[in-house]
Short mmCIF file of C-alpha atoms in Angstrom, two decimals:
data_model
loop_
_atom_site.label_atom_id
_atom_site.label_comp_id
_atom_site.label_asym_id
_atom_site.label_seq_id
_atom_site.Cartn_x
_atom_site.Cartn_y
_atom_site.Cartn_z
CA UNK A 1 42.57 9.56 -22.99
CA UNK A 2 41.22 11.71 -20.01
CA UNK A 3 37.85 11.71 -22.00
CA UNK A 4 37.71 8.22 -22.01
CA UNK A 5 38.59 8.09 -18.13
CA UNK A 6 36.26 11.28 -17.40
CA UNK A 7 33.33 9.25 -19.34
CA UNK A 8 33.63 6.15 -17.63
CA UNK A 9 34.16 8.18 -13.76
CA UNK A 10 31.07 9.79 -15.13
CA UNK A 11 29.16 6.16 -15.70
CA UNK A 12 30.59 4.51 -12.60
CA UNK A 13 29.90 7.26 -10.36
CA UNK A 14 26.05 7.36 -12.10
CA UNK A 15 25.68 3.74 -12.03
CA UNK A 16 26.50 3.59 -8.08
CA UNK A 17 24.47 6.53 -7.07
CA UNK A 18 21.54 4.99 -9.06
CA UNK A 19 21.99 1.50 -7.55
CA UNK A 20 22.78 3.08 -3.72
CA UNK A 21 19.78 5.65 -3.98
CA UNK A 22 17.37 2.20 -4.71
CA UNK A 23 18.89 -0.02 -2.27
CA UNK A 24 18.19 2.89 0.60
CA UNK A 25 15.00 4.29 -0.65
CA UNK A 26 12.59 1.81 1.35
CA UNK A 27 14.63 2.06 4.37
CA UNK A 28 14.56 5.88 3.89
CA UNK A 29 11.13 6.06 3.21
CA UNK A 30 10.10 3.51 5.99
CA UNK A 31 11.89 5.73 8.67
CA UNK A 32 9.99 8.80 7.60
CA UNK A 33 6.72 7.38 8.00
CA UNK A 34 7.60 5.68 11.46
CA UNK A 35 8.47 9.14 12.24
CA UNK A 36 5.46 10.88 11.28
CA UNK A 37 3.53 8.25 13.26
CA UNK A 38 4.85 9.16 16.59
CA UNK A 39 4.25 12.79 15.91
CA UNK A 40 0.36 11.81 15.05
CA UNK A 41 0.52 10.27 18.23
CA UNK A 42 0.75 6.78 17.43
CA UNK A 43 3.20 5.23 20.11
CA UNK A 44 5.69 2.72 20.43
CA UNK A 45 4.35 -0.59 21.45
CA UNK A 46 0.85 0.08 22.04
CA UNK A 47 -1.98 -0.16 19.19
CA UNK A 48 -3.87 2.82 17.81
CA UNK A 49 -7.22 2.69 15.54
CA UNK A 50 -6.10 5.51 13.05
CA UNK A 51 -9.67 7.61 11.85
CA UNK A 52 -11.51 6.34 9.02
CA UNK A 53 -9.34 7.39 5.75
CA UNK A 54 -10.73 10.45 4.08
CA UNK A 55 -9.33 13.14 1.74
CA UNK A 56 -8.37 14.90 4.62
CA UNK A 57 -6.65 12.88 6.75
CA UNK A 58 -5.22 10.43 5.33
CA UNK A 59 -1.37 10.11 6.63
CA UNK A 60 -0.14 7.44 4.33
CA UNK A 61 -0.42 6.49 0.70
CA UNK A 62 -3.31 4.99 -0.88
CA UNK A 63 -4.91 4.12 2.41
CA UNK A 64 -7.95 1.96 1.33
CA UNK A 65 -11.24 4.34 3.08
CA UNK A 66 -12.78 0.35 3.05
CA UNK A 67 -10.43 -1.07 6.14
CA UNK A 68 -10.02 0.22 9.55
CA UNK A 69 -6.54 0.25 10.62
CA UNK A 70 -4.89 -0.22 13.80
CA UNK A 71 -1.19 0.80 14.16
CA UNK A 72 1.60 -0.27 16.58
CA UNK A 73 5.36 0.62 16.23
CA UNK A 74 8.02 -1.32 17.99
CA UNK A 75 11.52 -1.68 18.43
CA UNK A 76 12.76 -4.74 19.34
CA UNK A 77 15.88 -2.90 21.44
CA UNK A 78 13.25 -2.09 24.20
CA UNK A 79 11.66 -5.68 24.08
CA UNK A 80 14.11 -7.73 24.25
CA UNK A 81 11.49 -10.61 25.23
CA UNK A 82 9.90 -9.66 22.18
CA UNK A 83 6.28 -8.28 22.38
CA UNK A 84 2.56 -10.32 22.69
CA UNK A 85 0.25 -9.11 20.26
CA UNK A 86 -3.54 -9.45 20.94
CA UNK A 87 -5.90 -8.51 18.19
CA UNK A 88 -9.50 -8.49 19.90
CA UNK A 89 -12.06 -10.64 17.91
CA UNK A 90 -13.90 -9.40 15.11
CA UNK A 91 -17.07 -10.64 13.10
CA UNK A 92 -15.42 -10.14 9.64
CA UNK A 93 -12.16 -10.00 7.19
CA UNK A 94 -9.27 -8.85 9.41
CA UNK A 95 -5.44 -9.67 9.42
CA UNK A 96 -2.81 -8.85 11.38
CA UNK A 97 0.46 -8.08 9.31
CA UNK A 98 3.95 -6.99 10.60
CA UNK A 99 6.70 -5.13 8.61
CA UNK A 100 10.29 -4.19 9.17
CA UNK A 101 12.39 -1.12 8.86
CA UNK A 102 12.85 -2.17 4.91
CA UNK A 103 9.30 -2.22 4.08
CA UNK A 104 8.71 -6.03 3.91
CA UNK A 105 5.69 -8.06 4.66
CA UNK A 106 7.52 -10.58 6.54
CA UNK A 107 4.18 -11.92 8.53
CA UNK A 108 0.50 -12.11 8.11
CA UNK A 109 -2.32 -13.48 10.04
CA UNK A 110 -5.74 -13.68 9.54
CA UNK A 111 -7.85 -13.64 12.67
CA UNK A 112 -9.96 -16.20 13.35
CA UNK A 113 -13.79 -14.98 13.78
CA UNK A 114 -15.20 -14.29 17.26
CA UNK A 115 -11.92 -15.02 18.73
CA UNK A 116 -9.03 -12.99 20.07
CA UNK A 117 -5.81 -13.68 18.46
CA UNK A 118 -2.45 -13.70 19.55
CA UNK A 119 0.87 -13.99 17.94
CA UNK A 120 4.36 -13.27 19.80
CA UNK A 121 6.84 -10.76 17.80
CA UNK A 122 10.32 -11.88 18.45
CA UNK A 123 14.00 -10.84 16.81
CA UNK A 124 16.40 -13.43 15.12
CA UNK A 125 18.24 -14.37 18.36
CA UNK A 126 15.31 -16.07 19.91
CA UNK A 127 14.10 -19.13 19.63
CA UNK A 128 10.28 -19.16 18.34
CA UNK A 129 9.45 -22.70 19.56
CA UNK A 130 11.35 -21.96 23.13
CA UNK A 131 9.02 -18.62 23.39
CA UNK A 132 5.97 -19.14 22.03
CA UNK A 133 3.10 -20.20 24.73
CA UNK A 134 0.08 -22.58 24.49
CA UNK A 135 -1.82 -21.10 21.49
CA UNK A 136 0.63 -18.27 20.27
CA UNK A 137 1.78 -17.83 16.78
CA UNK A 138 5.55 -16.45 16.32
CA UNK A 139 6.74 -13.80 13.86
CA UNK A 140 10.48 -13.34 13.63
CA UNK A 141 11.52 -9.62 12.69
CA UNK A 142 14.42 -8.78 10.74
CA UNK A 143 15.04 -5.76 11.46
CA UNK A 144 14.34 -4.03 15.55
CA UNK A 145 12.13 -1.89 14.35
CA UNK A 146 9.15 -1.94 12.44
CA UNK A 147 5.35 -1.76 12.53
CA UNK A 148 2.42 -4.02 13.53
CA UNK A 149 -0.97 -3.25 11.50
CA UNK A 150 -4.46 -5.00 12.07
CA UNK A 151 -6.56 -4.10 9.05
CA UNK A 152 -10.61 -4.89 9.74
CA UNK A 153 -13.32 -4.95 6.86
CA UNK A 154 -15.24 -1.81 7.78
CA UNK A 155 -16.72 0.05 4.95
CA UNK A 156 -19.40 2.07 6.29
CA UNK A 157 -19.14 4.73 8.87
CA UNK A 158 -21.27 2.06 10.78
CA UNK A 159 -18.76 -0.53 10.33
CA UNK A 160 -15.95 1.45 11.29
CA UNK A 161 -17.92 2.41 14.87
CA UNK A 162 -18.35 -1.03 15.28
CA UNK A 163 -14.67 -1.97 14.65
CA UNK A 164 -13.80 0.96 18.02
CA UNK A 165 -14.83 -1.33 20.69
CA UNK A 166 -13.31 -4.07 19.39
CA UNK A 167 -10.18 -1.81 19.12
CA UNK A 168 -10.19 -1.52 22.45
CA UNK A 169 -9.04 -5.05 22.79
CA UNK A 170 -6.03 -4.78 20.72
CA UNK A 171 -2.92 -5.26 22.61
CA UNK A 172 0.94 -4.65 21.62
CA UNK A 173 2.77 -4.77 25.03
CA UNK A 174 6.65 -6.03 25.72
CA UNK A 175 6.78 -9.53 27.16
CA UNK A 176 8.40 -8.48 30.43
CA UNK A 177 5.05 -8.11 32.57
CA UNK A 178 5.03 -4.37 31.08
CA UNK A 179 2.02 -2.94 30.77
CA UNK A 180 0.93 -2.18 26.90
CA UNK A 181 0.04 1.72 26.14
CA UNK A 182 -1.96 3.47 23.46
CA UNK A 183 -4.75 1.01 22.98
CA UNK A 184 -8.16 1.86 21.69
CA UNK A 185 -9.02 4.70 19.13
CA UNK A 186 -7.16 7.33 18.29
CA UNK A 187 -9.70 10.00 18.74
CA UNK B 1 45.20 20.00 -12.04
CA UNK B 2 42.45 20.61 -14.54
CA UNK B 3 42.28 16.94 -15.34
CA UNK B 4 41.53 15.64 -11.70
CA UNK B 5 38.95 18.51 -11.19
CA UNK B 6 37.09 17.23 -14.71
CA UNK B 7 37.27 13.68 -13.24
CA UNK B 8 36.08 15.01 -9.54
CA UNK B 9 33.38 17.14 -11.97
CA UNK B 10 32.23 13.86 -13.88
CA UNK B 11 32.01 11.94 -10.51
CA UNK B 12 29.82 14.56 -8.88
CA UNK B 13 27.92 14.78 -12.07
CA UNK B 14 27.64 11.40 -12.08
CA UNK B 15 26.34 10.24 -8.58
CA UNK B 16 23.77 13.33 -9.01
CA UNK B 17 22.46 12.00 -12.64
CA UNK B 18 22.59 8.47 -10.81
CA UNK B 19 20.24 9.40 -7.72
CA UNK B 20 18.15 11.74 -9.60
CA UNK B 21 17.52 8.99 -12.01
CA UNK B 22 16.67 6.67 -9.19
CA UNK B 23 14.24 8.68 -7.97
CA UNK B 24 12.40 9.50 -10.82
CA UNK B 25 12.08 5.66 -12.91
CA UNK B 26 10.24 4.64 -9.34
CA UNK B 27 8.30 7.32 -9.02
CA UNK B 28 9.15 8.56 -5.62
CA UNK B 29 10.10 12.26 -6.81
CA UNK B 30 8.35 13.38 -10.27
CA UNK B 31 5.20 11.62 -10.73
CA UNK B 32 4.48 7.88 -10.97
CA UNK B 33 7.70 6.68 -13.03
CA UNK B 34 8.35 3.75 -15.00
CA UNK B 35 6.06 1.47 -14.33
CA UNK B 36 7.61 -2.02 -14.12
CA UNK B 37 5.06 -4.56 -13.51
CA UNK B 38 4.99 -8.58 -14.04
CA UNK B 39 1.80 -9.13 -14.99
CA UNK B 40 -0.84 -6.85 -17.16
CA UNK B 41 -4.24 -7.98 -17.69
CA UNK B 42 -5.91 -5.75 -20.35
CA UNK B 43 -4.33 -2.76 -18.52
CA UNK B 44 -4.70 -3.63 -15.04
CA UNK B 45 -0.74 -3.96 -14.16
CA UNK B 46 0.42 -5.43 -11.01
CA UNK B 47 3.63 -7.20 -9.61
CA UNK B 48 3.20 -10.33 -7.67
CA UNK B 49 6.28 -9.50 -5.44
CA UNK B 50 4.81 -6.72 -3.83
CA UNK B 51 5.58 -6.88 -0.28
CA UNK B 52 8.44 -9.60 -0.30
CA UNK B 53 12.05 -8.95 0.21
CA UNK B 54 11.91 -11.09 -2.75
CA UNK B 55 10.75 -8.47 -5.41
CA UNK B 56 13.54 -5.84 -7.07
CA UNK B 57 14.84 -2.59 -6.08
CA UNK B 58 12.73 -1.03 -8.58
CA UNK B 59 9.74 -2.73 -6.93
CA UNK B 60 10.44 -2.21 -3.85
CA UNK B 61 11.19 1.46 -4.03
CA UNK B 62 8.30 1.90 -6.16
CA UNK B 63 6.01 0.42 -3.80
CA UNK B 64 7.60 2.01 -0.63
CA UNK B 65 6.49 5.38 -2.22
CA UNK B 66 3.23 4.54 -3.54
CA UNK B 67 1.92 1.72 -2.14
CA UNK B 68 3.56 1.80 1.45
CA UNK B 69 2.95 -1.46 3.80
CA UNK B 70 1.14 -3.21 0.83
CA UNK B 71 1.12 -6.86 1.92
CA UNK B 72 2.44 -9.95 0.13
CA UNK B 73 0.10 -11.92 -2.55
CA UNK B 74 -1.43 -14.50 -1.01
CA UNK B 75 -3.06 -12.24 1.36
CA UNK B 76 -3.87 -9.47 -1.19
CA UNK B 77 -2.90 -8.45 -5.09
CA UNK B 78 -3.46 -4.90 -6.17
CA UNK B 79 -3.75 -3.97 -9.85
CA UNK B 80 -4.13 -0.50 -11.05
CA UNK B 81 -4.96 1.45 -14.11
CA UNK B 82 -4.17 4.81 -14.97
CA UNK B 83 -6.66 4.69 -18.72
CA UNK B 84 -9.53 3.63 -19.86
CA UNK B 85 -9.83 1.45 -22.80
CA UNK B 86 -9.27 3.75 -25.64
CA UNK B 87 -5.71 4.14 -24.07
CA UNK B 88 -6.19 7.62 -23.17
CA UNK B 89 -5.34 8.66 -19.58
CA UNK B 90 -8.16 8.80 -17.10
CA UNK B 91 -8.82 12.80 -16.04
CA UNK B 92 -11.21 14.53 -14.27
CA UNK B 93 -12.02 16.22 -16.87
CA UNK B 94 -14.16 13.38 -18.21
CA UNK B 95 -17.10 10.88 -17.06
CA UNK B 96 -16.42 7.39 -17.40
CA UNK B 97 -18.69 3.84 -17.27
CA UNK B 98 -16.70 1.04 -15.12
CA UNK B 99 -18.17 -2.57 -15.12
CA UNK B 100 -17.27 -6.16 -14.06
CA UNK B 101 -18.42 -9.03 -12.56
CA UNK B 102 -17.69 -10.51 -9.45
CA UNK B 103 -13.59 -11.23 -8.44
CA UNK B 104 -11.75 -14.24 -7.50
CA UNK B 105 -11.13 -13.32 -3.82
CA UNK B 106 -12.90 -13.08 -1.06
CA UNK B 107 -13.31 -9.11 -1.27
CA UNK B 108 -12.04 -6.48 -3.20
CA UNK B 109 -12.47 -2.77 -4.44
CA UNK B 110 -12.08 -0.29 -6.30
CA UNK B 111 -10.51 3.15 -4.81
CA UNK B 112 -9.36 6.03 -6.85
CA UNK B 113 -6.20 8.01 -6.25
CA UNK B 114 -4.73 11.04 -7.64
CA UNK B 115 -0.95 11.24 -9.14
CA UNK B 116 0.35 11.75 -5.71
CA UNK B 117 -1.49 8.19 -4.65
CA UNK B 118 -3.48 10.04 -2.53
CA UNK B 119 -7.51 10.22 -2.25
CA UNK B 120 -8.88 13.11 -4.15
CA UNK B 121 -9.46 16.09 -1.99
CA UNK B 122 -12.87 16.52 -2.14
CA UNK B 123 -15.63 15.48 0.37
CA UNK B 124 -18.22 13.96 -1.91
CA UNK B 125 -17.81 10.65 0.17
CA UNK B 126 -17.48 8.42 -2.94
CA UNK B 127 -14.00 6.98 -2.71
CA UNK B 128 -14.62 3.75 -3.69
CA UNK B 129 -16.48 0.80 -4.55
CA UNK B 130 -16.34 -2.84 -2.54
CA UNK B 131 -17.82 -5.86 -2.80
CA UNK B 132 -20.05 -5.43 0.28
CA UNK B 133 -22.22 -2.88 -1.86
CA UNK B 134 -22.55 -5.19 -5.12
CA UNK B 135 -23.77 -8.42 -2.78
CA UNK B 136 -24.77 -11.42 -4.57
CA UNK B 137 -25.56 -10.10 -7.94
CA UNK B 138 -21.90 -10.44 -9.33
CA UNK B 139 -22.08 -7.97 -12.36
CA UNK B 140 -21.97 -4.00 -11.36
CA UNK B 141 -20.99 -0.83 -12.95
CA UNK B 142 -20.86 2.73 -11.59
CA UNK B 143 -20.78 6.34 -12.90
CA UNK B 144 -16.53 7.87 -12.11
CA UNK B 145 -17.41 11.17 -12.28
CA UNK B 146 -16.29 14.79 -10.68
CA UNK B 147 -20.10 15.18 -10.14
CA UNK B 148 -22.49 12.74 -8.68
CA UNK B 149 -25.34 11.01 -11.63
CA UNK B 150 -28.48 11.80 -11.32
CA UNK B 151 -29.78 8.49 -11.96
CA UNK B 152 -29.19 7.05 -8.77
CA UNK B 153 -25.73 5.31 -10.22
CA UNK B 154 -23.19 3.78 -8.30
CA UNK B 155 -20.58 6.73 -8.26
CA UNK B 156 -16.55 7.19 -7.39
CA UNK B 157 -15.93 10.57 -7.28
CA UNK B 158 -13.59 12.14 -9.06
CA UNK B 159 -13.58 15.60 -8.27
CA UNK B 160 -10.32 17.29 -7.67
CA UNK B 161 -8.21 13.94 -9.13
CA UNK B 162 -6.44 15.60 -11.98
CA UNK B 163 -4.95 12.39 -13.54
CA UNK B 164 -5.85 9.84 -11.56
CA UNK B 165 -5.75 6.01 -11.38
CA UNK B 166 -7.51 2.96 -9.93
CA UNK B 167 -6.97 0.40 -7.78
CA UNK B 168 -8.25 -3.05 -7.65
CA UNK B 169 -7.57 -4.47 -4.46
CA UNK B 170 -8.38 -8.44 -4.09
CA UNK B 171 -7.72 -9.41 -0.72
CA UNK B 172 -7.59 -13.30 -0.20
CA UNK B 173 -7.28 -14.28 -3.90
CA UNK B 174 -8.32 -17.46 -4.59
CA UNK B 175 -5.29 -19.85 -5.93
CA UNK B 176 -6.47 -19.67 -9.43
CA UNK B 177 -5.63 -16.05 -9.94
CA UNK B 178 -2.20 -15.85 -8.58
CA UNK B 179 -1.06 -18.88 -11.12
CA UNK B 180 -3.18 -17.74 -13.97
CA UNK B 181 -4.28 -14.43 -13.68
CA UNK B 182 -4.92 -13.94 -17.33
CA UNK B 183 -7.72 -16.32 -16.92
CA UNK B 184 -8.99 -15.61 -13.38
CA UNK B 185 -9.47 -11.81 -13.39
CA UNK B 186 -12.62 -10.67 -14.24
CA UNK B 187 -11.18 -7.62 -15.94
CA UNK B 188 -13.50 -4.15 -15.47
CA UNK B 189 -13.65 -2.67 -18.26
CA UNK B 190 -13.63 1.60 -17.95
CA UNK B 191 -15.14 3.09 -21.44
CA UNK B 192 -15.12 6.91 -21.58
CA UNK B 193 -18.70 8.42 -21.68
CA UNK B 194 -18.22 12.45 -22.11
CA UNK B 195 -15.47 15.07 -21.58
CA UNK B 196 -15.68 18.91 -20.96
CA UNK B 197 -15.92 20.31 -24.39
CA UNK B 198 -14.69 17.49 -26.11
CA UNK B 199 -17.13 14.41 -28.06
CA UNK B 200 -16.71 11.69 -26.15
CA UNK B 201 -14.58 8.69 -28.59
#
């Protein structure tokens, strides 16, 4: 009889700790790369061009050395307005894509050529069609925190220069009047 | 006594088996893990919930290791293949012929990673192949090789990959391949050419 009880402790216990270590694992994972961001120096609400992806510096998985990314963090608990998000125009593929603290595409864009786009990143409490101005997409965020990333066709070392001063346009400020930080290139 | 510190054993036991097991089927400590994938086109796997709160915890924790911020299908699929089309695993250690035609999106590539999903360290400068390179002409091929051809081939570099893996990236697939990708995907095929001191098969 205590066999039987010590087996199935055994298979409960296993089966729980397998289920709880999947259901945290993206959340986990998520935080730890948020966190090595800010120590490369990519800020919170503000957008950063990361360097072209090479063998020796690339910072996340399977970065694709074809795309120029731009990075912004945010956290919804310091923007309570939400934030505006300007991605300066670009002759080519580009998309603007946001993602919670659970990993989860839960918006995409794709910028129109030779025009700036904007899109307002709000939390569930707010209202999308009360906040969103003359022109502006909304994304709603389920989670406070999370990460804003412009990805721009660039697959040449010309490309990529190119791709900086358009950079420089990029915009991920709180809508409060507060002044953005961090934009332009990373280098 | 004895019996509640066997059942406080088993749990302990338990919950470690339990994470440890976790963390190795998705690949997020020892390697690339079981592979669970919804759709396989002659090798090329890939999972059309990538991205979405939608797909499984398998999925998801899979992808949050090796695929971080990977976005949802109808802005880009990603297939990859870890051997070539004898079945054996792709290696370093060997030369290999990829070919295709032109995709059903509006760009894609091809990028090489190692085991740990990372780009080979090396600094050959031949990480990939894109559509932007192949233009109009719709059929390619290109040398994957830990040295570069000497015939002027397209190249992906290979040097310093161990066992490594592609990936196809398609970004703005046309509607066709995300309902029937079977039929849509213009499958490239990889065919082993030579490996260090073995006849190539």
């Amino acid at each position: 009889m205590a066999n039987w009880i010590a087996t199935f402790a055994f298979l409960a216990s296993a089966a729980l700790a397998h289920w709880a270590t999947l259901e945290a694992a993206p959340g986990a994972i998520m935080s730890r790369a948020m966190d090595a961001m800010e120590t490369r120096g990519i800020p919170l609400h503000g957008f950063v061009l990361v360097p072209r992806a090479t063998p020796q510096n690339q910072s996340v998985v399977r970065p694709s050395p074809d795309l120029a990314y731009s990075i912004c963090r945010y956290d919804l608990e310091s923007a309570p307005q939400g934030l505006s998000i300007v991605a300066g125009a670009y002759s080519g593929m580009a998309s603007v894509s946001f993602f919670d603290a659970e990993t989860n595409n839960f918006a995409t864009f794709r910028l129109s050529e030779g025009r700036d786009t904007s899109i307002r990143l709000i939390n569930t409490d707010m209202n999308g069609e009360t906040v969103a101005t003359l022109g502006e997409d909304v994304a709603v965020s389920p989670s406070q925190k999370g990460l804003v990333l412009i990805r721009r066709l660039a697959s040449t070392a010309a490309q990529y220069d190119r791709v900086k001063s358009v950079a420089l346009q990029d915009q991920c400020s709180p809508f409060d009047g507060g002044l953005g930080n961090g934009t332009g290139p990373a280098e | 006594m004895s019996r509640l510190f066997l059942l406080l054993a088993m749990v302990v036991l338990g919950a470690f088996v339990g994470a440890a097991s976790a963390l190795w089927s998705t690949g997020i400590f020892g390697g690339r893990g079981i592979v669970l994938s919804d759709i396989d086109v002659a090798g090329w796997v890939s999972d059309w919930s990538i991205g979405s709160p939608s797909s499984g915890p398998y999925t998801r924790a899979r992808i949050a290791r090796h695929g971080l911020l990977a976005l949802t299908k109808e802005e880009a699929v990603y297939f990859t293949r870890s051997t070539d089309d004898s079945g054996e695993p792709l290696s370093d250690t060997c030369d290999y012929l990829i070919a295709g035609e032109a995709q059903p999106a509006e760009w894609w590539s091809v990028t090489l990673y190692d085991a740990g999903s990372r780009l080979p360290m090396n600094d050959d400068g031949a990480l990939s192949l894109d559509a932007t390179r192949i233009g109009e002409e719709g059929a390619w091929e290109a040398v994957i090789s830990a040295s570069k051809p000497q015939d002027g081939n397209l190249w992906i570099s290979s040097l310093n990959a161990g066992n490594f893996d592609l990936t196809l990236r398609l970004y703005r697939p046309l509607p066709a391949l995300l309902t029937d990708p079977q039929a849509s995907l213009a499958v490239p095929s990889i065919e082993r050419i030579d490996c260090e001191g073995r006849v190539s098969g």
